[in-house]
Coordinates of C-alpha atoms in Angstrom, one line a residue:
M9 CA -2.0 11.1 18.2
S10 CA 1.6 10.9 16.9
A11 CA 1.2 13.0 13.8
K12 CA 2.1 16.6 13.8
T13 CA -0.8 18.9 14.5
M14 CA -1.5 21.8 12.2
E15 CA 0.2 24.2 14.7
E16 CA 3.4 22.4 14.1
I17 CA 3.3 22.5 10.3
P18 CA 4.9 25.5 8.7
G19 CA 2.6 27.6 6.5
T20 CA -0.6 27.1 8.5
R21 CA -1.8 29.9 10.7
M22 CA -4.2 28.6 13.4
G23 CA -6.7 30.8 14.9
A24 CA -7.7 32.6 11.7
S25 CA -11.1 34.2 11.8
T26 CA -13.9 32.4 10.0
S27 CA -16.5 35.1 10.7
R28 CA -16.3 36.6 7.2
P29 CA -18.6 34.9 4.6
R30 CA -16.7 32.9 2.1
R31 CA -17.6 31.0 -1.1
I32 CA -15.9 27.7 -1.6
C33 CA -16.0 25.8 -4.9
V34 CA -15.7 22.1 -4.0
D35 CA -14.4 19.6 -6.6
G36 CA -16.6 16.5 -6.4
V37 CA -16.1 15.6 -10.0
S38 CA -13.6 12.9 -9.4
T39 CA -15.4 11.4 -6.4
V40 CA -16.8 8.2 -7.7
L41 CA -15.4 5.4 -5.5
A42 CA -16.9 4.5 -2.1
G43 CA -14.0 5.7 0.1
G44 CA -13.8 9.1 -1.7
V45 CA -17.6 9.5 -1.6
T46 CA -17.6 8.9 2.1
Y47 CA -14.7 11.3 2.7
M48 CA -16.0 14.2 0.6
S49 CA -19.6 13.9 1.8
C50 CA -18.6 13.8 5.5
L51 CA -16.2 16.7 4.9
V52 CA -18.6 19.0 3.0
N53 CA -21.5 18.3 5.5
A54 CA -19.2 19.0 8.5
L55 CA -17.9 22.2 6.8
A56 CA -21.4 23.5 6.0
R57 CA -22.6 22.9 9.6
A58 CA -19.5 24.5 11.1
A59 CA -19.7 27.6 8.9
P60 CA -23.4 28.2 8.1
H61 CA -22.5 31.7 6.8
W62 CA -20.2 30.2 4.1
T63 CA -21.4 28.9 0.8
F64 CA -20.2 25.6 -0.5
D65 CA -20.7 25.1 -4.3
V66 CA -20.2 21.3 -4.9
V67 CA -19.6 20.2 -8.4
V68 CA -20.5 16.5 -9.0
S69 CA -20.6 14.2 -12.0
T70 CA -22.3 11.2 -10.6
G71 CA -25.0 10.3 -8.1
P72 CA -23.4 8.8 -5.0
L73 CA -21.8 12.0 -3.7
A74 CA -24.9 14.2 -4.3
D75 CA -27.1 11.6 -2.6
K76 CA -24.9 11.7 0.6
L77 CA -24.8 15.5 1.0
D78 CA -27.1 17.0 3.6
R79 CA -29.9 19.3 2.3
L80 CA -28.5 22.4 3.9
P81 CA -29.1 25.9 2.5
N82 CA -25.4 26.7 2.2
I83 CA -24.6 23.6 0.1
R84 CA -25.3 24.2 -3.6
L85 CA -25.1 21.4 -6.1
H86 CA -23.8 21.9 -9.7
R87 CA -24.0 19.0 -12.1
A88 CA -21.2 18.2 -14.5
A89 CA -23.3 16.2 -16.9
W90 CA -20.7 15.3 -19.5
A91 CA -17.8 14.5 -17.0
R92 CA -18.2 10.8 -17.1
G93 CA -15.2 8.5 -17.5
G94 CA -11.7 9.2 -16.3
A95 CA -10.5 11.3 -19.3
A96 CA -13.7 13.3 -19.4
R97 CA -13.5 14.1 -15.7
F98 CA -9.9 15.2 -16.0
V99 CA -10.7 17.6 -19.0
Y100 CA -13.8 18.9 -17.2
R101 CA -11.9 19.7 -14.0
Q102 CA -9.1 21.5 -15.8
T103 CA -11.4 23.6 -18.0
A104 CA -15.1 23.8 -17.2
L105 CA -14.6 23.6 -13.4
V106 CA -12.1 26.5 -13.5
A107 CA -14.5 28.6 -15.5
L108 CA -17.4 27.8 -13.1
A109 CA -15.3 28.8 -10.1
D110 CA -14.6 32.1 -11.9
R111 CA -18.3 32.7 -12.6
L112 CA -19.1 31.9 -9.0
R113 CA -16.4 34.2 -7.8
A114 CA -15.1 31.6 -5.4
D115 CA -12.8 32.6 -2.7
V116 CA -11.1 29.2 -2.6
L117 CA -11.2 26.0 -4.7
L118 CA -11.2 22.8 -2.6
V119 CA -10.0 20.3 -5.1
Q120 CA -8.7 16.7 -5.3
F121 CA -5.6 15.3 -6.9
P122 CA -3.9 16.6 -9.0
G123 CA -5.4 20.1 -8.5
L124 CA -6.5 22.5 -11.2
L125 CA -3.4 23.4 -13.2
L126 CA -4.9 26.4 -15.0
A127 CA -6.8 28.0 -12.1
D128 CA -5.6 31.4 -10.7
R129 CA -7.8 31.2 -7.6
P130 CA -6.4 29.9 -4.3
Q131 CA -6.6 26.1 -4.1
V132 CA -6.5 23.5 -1.3
M133 CA -5.7 20.1 -2.8
I134 CA -6.8 17.0 -0.8
A135 CA -4.3 14.1 -1.1
M136 CA -6.2 11.1 0.2
N137 CA -5.0 8.4 -2.1
S138 CA -1.8 6.6 -1.2
H139 CA -1.0 5.1 -4.6
Y140 CA 0.8 8.1 -6.1
V141 CA 3.3 8.5 -3.2
M142 CA 3.6 5.1 -1.6
E143 CA 5.5 2.2 -3.1
P144 CA 3.3 -0.5 -4.6
P145 CA 3.0 -3.8 -2.6
V146 CA 4.0 -5.9 -5.6
A147 CA 6.4 -5.1 -8.4
P148 CA 4.5 -3.2 -11.1
D149 CA 4.5 -4.0 -14.8
A150 CA 5.7 -1.5 -17.4
R151 CA 2.3 0.1 -17.8
S152 CA 1.8 0.5 -14.1
R153 CA 5.3 2.0 -13.7
F154 CA 4.5 4.6 -16.4
Y155 CA 1.1 5.4 -14.8
R156 CA 2.8 5.9 -11.4
R157 CA 5.4 8.2 -12.9
V158 CA 2.7 10.3 -14.5
Q159 CA 0.7 10.4 -11.2
R160 CA 3.8 11.5 -9.3
F161 CA 4.6 14.2 -11.8
L162 CA 1.1 15.5 -11.6
F163 CA 1.2 15.4 -7.8
S164 CA 4.4 17.4 -7.7
V165 CA 2.9 20.0 -10.1
G166 CA -0.4 20.1 -8.2
Y167 CA 1.5 20.5 -4.9
R168 CA 3.4 23.5 -6.2
R169 CA 0.3 25.0 -7.9
C170 CA -1.9 24.8 -4.8
Q171 CA -1.5 27.0 -1.8
R172 CA -2.1 24.1 0.5
T173 CA -2.1 20.3 0.2
V174 CA -4.1 18.4 2.9
F175 CA -2.7 14.9 3.6
V176 CA -4.7 12.4 5.6
S177 CA -1.7 11.1 7.6
E178 CA 1.7 12.3 8.6
Q179 CA 3.3 9.3 6.9
M180 CA 1.7 10.2 3.6
A181 CA 2.8 13.8 4.0
Q182 CA 6.4 12.7 4.6
L183 CA 6.3 10.4 1.5
G184 CA 4.6 13.1 -0.6
R185 CA 7.3 15.7 0.2
R186 CA 9.9 13.5 -1.5
F187 CA 8.4 14.5 -4.8
V188 CA 8.2 18.2 -4.3
G189 CA 11.9 19.2 -3.9
R190 CA 12.4 22.1 -1.4
D191 CA 8.9 23.4 -1.5
R192 CA 7.7 21.5 1.6
T193 CA 5.9 24.1 3.7
R194 CA 2.5 23.8 2.0
G195 CA 1.6 20.4 3.5
V196 CA -1.0 20.1 6.2
V197 CA -2.1 16.9 8.0
I198 CA -5.8 16.6 8.8
Y199 CA -7.2 13.3 9.9
E200 CA -10.6 11.9 8.7
A201 CA -13.1 10.1 10.9
A202 CA -16.0 7.7 10.9
S203 CA -19.1 9.0 9.3
P204 CA -22.0 10.4 11.4
V205 CA -24.1 7.5 10.2
M206 CA -21.7 5.0 11.6
H207 CA -21.5 6.9 14.9
R208 CA -25.3 7.0 15.1
L209 CA -25.4 3.2 14.5
A210 CA -22.7 2.6 17.1
A211 CA -24.4 4.7 19.7
S212 CA -27.1 2.1 20.2
V213 CA -24.5 -0.7 20.7
P214 CA -23.5 -1.7 24.3
P215 CA -19.8 -1.8 25.2
Y216 CA -18.0 -4.8 23.9
A217 CA -17.8 -6.6 27.2
E218 CA -21.6 -6.4 27.6
R219 CA -22.6 -7.3 24.1
K220 CA -23.4 -10.7 22.6
V221 CA -20.8 -11.2 19.9
E222 CA -20.9 -13.9 17.3
P223 CA -17.9 -16.2 16.3
Y224 CA -16.6 -14.4 13.3
L225 CA -13.6 -12.2 12.3
L226 CA -14.5 -9.3 10.1
A227 CA -12.5 -7.8 7.3
V228 CA -13.8 -4.8 5.3
G229 CA -12.6 -3.4 2.0
T230 CA -12.7 -3.9 -1.7
V231 CA -11.0 -7.1 -2.8
A232 CA -7.9 -5.7 -4.6
S233 CA -4.2 -6.7 -4.7
H234 CA -3.0 -4.0 -2.2
K235 CA -5.6 -5.2 0.4
N236 CA -3.5 -8.4 0.6
Y237 CA -6.4 -10.8 1.1
A238 CA -4.2 -13.7 0.0
V239 CA -2.2 -13.4 3.2
M240 CA -5.4 -13.1 5.2
V241 CA -6.7 -16.3 3.8
R242 CA -3.5 -18.2 4.4
A243 CA -3.4 -16.9 7.9
Y244 CA -7.0 -17.9 8.4
G245 CA -6.1 -21.4 7.1
E246 CA -3.4 -21.6 9.8
L247 CA -5.9 -20.5 12.4
A248 CA -8.5 -23.1 11.2
R249 CA -5.9 -25.9 11.6
R250 CA -5.2 -24.8 15.2
L251 CA -8.8 -24.2 16.0
P252 CA -11.1 -26.5 14.0
D253 CA -14.1 -25.0 15.7
G254 CA -12.8 -21.5 15.7
P255 CA -14.5 -18.3 14.3
R256 CA -15.6 -17.8 10.7
L257 CA -14.1 -15.1 8.5
K258 CA -16.5 -12.6 6.9
I259 CA -15.1 -10.2 4.2
A260 CA -17.3 -7.3 3.3
G261 CA -16.4 -5.3 0.2
Y262 CA -16.8 -5.2 -3.5
F263 CA -15.4 -8.3 -5.2
G264 CA -15.6 -7.6 -8.9
A265 CA -14.0 -10.8 -10.1
L266 CA -16.4 -12.9 -8.0
D267 CA -19.4 -11.0 -9.3
A268 CA -18.2 -11.6 -12.9
F269 CA -17.6 -15.3 -12.2
R270 CA -21.0 -15.8 -10.7
R271 CA -22.5 -14.1 -13.9
G272 CA -20.5 -16.4 -16.1
A273 CA -18.5 -13.5 -17.4
G274 CA -15.1 -14.3 -15.9
P275 CA -12.8 -17.0 -14.6
R276 CA -12.9 -18.3 -11.1
P277 CA -11.1 -15.9 -8.8
A278 CA -7.7 -17.1 -7.5
L279 CA -8.7 -16.1 -4.0
L280 CA -11.4 -18.8 -4.0
D281 CA -8.9 -21.4 -5.2
L282 CA -6.5 -20.4 -2.4
A283 CA -9.3 -20.8 0.1
E284 CA -10.0 -24.3 -1.3
R285 CA -6.3 -25.2 -0.9
E286 CA -6.2 -23.9 2.6
G287 CA -9.3 -26.0 3.4
V288 CA -11.4 -23.0 4.5
A289 CA -13.6 -22.3 1.5
D290 CA -16.7 -23.3 3.5
R291 CA -15.7 -21.0 6.4
I292 CA -15.1 -17.8 4.6
D293 CA -18.1 -15.6 3.6
F294 CA -17.5 -13.1 0.8
L295 CA -20.4 -10.6 1.4
G296 CA -19.7 -8.2 -1.4
S297 CA -20.7 -4.5 -1.0
V298 CA -22.9 -3.8 2.0
S299 CA -24.9 -0.8 3.1
D300 CA -24.0 1.3 6.1
E301 CA -26.7 -0.4 8.2
E302 CA -25.5 -3.8 7.2
L303 CA -21.9 -2.9 8.0
G304 CA -22.9 -1.5 11.4
A305 CA -24.6 -4.7 12.2
L306 CA -21.5 -6.7 11.2
F307 CA -19.3 -4.4 13.4
S308 CA -21.6 -4.7 16.4
R309 CA -21.6 -8.5 16.4
C310 CA -18.1 -9.4 15.3
L311 CA -15.5 -11.1 17.5
A312 CA -12.8 -8.8 16.1
F313 CA -11.8 -6.7 13.1
V314 CA -8.8 -7.8 10.9
S315 CA -6.9 -6.0 8.2
T316 CA -3.8 -7.2 6.2
S317 CA -3.7 -4.2 3.8
L318 CA -0.3 -3.2 2.5
L319 CA -1.1 0.3 1.3
E320 CA -3.1 2.7 3.3
A321 CA -2.7 6.4 3.8
F322 CA -5.5 6.3 6.4
N323 CA -7.8 3.4 6.8
L324 CA -11.4 4.6 7.2
T325 CA -12.7 1.1 8.2
V326 CA -10.3 1.1 11.2
V327 CA -11.9 4.3 12.7
E328 CA -15.3 2.8 11.9
A329 CA -14.4 -0.3 13.9
M330 CA -13.1 1.9 16.7
A331 CA -16.4 3.7 16.8
F332 CA -18.1 0.4 17.5
G333 CA -15.5 -0.5 20.2
V334 CA -14.2 -3.6 18.4
P335 CA -10.8 -5.2 19.1
L336 CA -8.6 -4.8 16.0
L337 CA -5.7 -6.7 14.4
V338 CA -3.9 -4.5 11.8
P339 CA -0.6 -4.4 9.9
D340 CA 2.5 -2.9 11.6
T341 CA 3.3 -1.0 8.4
S342 CA 1.9 1.9 6.3
A343 CA 0.0 4.5 8.3
Y344 CA -1.5 2.0 10.8
P345 CA 0.9 2.7 13.8
E346 CA 0.3 6.4 13.4
Q347 CA -3.4 6.0 13.2
C348 CA -3.9 3.3 15.9
G349 CA -1.1 3.8 18.5
D350 CA -1.2 1.2 21.2
S351 CA -4.9 0.6 20.8
V352 CA -4.6 -2.5 18.5
L353 CA -2.8 -5.7 18.0
Y354 CA -0.2 -5.7 15.2
A355 CA 1.1 -8.3 12.8
D356 CA 3.5 -8.5 9.9
P357 CA 1.2 -8.3 6.8
S358 CA 3.8 -10.2 4.7
D359 CA 3.8 -13.2 7.1
P360 CA 0.7 -15.4 7.3
K361 CA 2.1 -17.0 10.5
S362 CA 2.4 -13.7 12.2
V363 CA -1.2 -12.8 11.3
A364 CA -2.4 -16.3 12.3
E365 CA -0.8 -16.0 15.7
Q366 CA -2.6 -12.8 16.5
M367 CA -5.8 -14.2 15.2
Y368 CA -5.4 -17.1 17.5
R369 CA -4.9 -14.8 20.5
L370 CA -8.0 -12.9 19.7
A371 CA -10.0 -16.0 19.1
T372 CA -9.0 -17.7 22.4
D373 CA -8.5 -14.8 24.9
R374 CA -11.6 -13.0 26.0
D375 CA -9.8 -10.7 28.4
L376 CA -7.4 -9.7 25.6
R377 CA -10.4 -8.9 23.3
E378 CA -12.1 -6.8 26.0
E379 CA -8.9 -4.9 26.8
Y380 CA -8.3 -4.0 23.1
A381 CA -11.9 -3.2 22.5
R382 CA -11.7 -0.6 25.4
R383 CA -8.5 0.8 23.9
A384 CA -10.0 1.0 20.4
S385 CA -13.0 2.8 21.7
E386 CA -10.9 5.4 23.5
R387 CA -8.7 5.9 20.4
G388 CA -11.7 6.3 18.2
R389 CA -12.8 9.4 20.1
L390 CA -9.7 11.3 18.9
Y391 CA -11.2 11.4 15.4
S392 CA -14.2 13.5 14.6
W393 CA -15.4 15.4 11.5
E394 CA -16.2 18.4 13.6
R395 CA -12.5 18.7 14.6
S396 CA -11.4 18.1 11.0
A397 CA -13.9 20.7 9.6
E398 CA -12.6 23.3 12.1
Q399 CA -9.0 22.7 10.8
Y400 CA -10.1 22.8 7.2
L401 CA -11.9 26.1 7.7
R402 CA -8.8 27.7 9.2
V403 CA -6.8 26.5 6.2
L404 CA -9.4 27.8 3.8
E405 CA -9.6 31.2 5.5
D406 CA -5.9 31.4 5.7
I407 CA -5.5 31.4 1.9
A408 CA -8.8 32.9 0.8
R409 CA -8.7 35.6 -1.8
P410 CA -9.6 39.0 -0.3
R411 CA -13.2 39.9 -1.2
A412 CA -12.2 43.1 -2.9
S413 CA -10.3 41.1 -5.6
S414 CA -12.7 38.2 -6.1
C415 CA -13.7 39.0 -9.6

């Protein structure tokens, strides 16, 4: 793993005792999207199992996070009933959540961006979203530029306000530190991992060389501009012209514009028109959102996993694919090289021909696929929520308010 470990990052004392009972107030109010729900649920569940003598008060505003938390005696749910909508969630977090943490006498607040600006209790801020520190993949309009400036300002304030900020990759940490001036010692890198559900599903799947794969390439992720599906479709068009009987392309992920079009509530998505022009509209399957079990089945049978995303702090679907021992083709940019090392094939995500060439290699060379499947499986074992939870616990203990003053 190429990123700095916690021992190498100033301001983090490894080996701190976690034997003393602690009370952690967890900010789940902003956790409404799929990736964030997976991250926070896996983290809280792992923390609660690793420290059964600690109490984790999790504040949620919507159902998905609460539904994914394990029913453990040291996980306590608190409902933020009125914190619905972006503005309401922001106000709740900065006011009611602070007051709740005080009533609970929390030792530490485990919060999400941009931290709690009015809290006087120790905070650990989780910076898992790349959008406020990384450059956008396309030139933003005036509104987007203003929004990004506000996000970066809030990030810099939150970074200074919180005792620690956890980044999900070293690349994101380096980019984030550009916005905090000289105060750079509070950043900690802790990687995420595939969920226990995905590991359980993968455990029943034989090694790639022994399984019966089906002729399709798999991409996973919400259809959004930064996911760069236009380049993927163009690359797939190139592949189809070279291999008329080659693999299909399956894309699993929420596609809001397509859902609206099918309901008659929106125009035909440009991505469908592009697929038509490339002559591959009948060879691409847009699957929409899928369950964990459906995604596991897709991973277990795919020829290879493909990503062309331009903006990733840490790609969760990559470690999920690794858990299933699938050969991967990913961009040579963003945090992918740090995350994947030499376990994957790389391509230039701005160049359809570069992506198409690597697709062709995967589609035609079984030995290559099996070699990179083996590498991916080995790499995936570096990431576990148990290890991440241990690192989080040490950070939380390191900054926890002494019990005598928790009032």
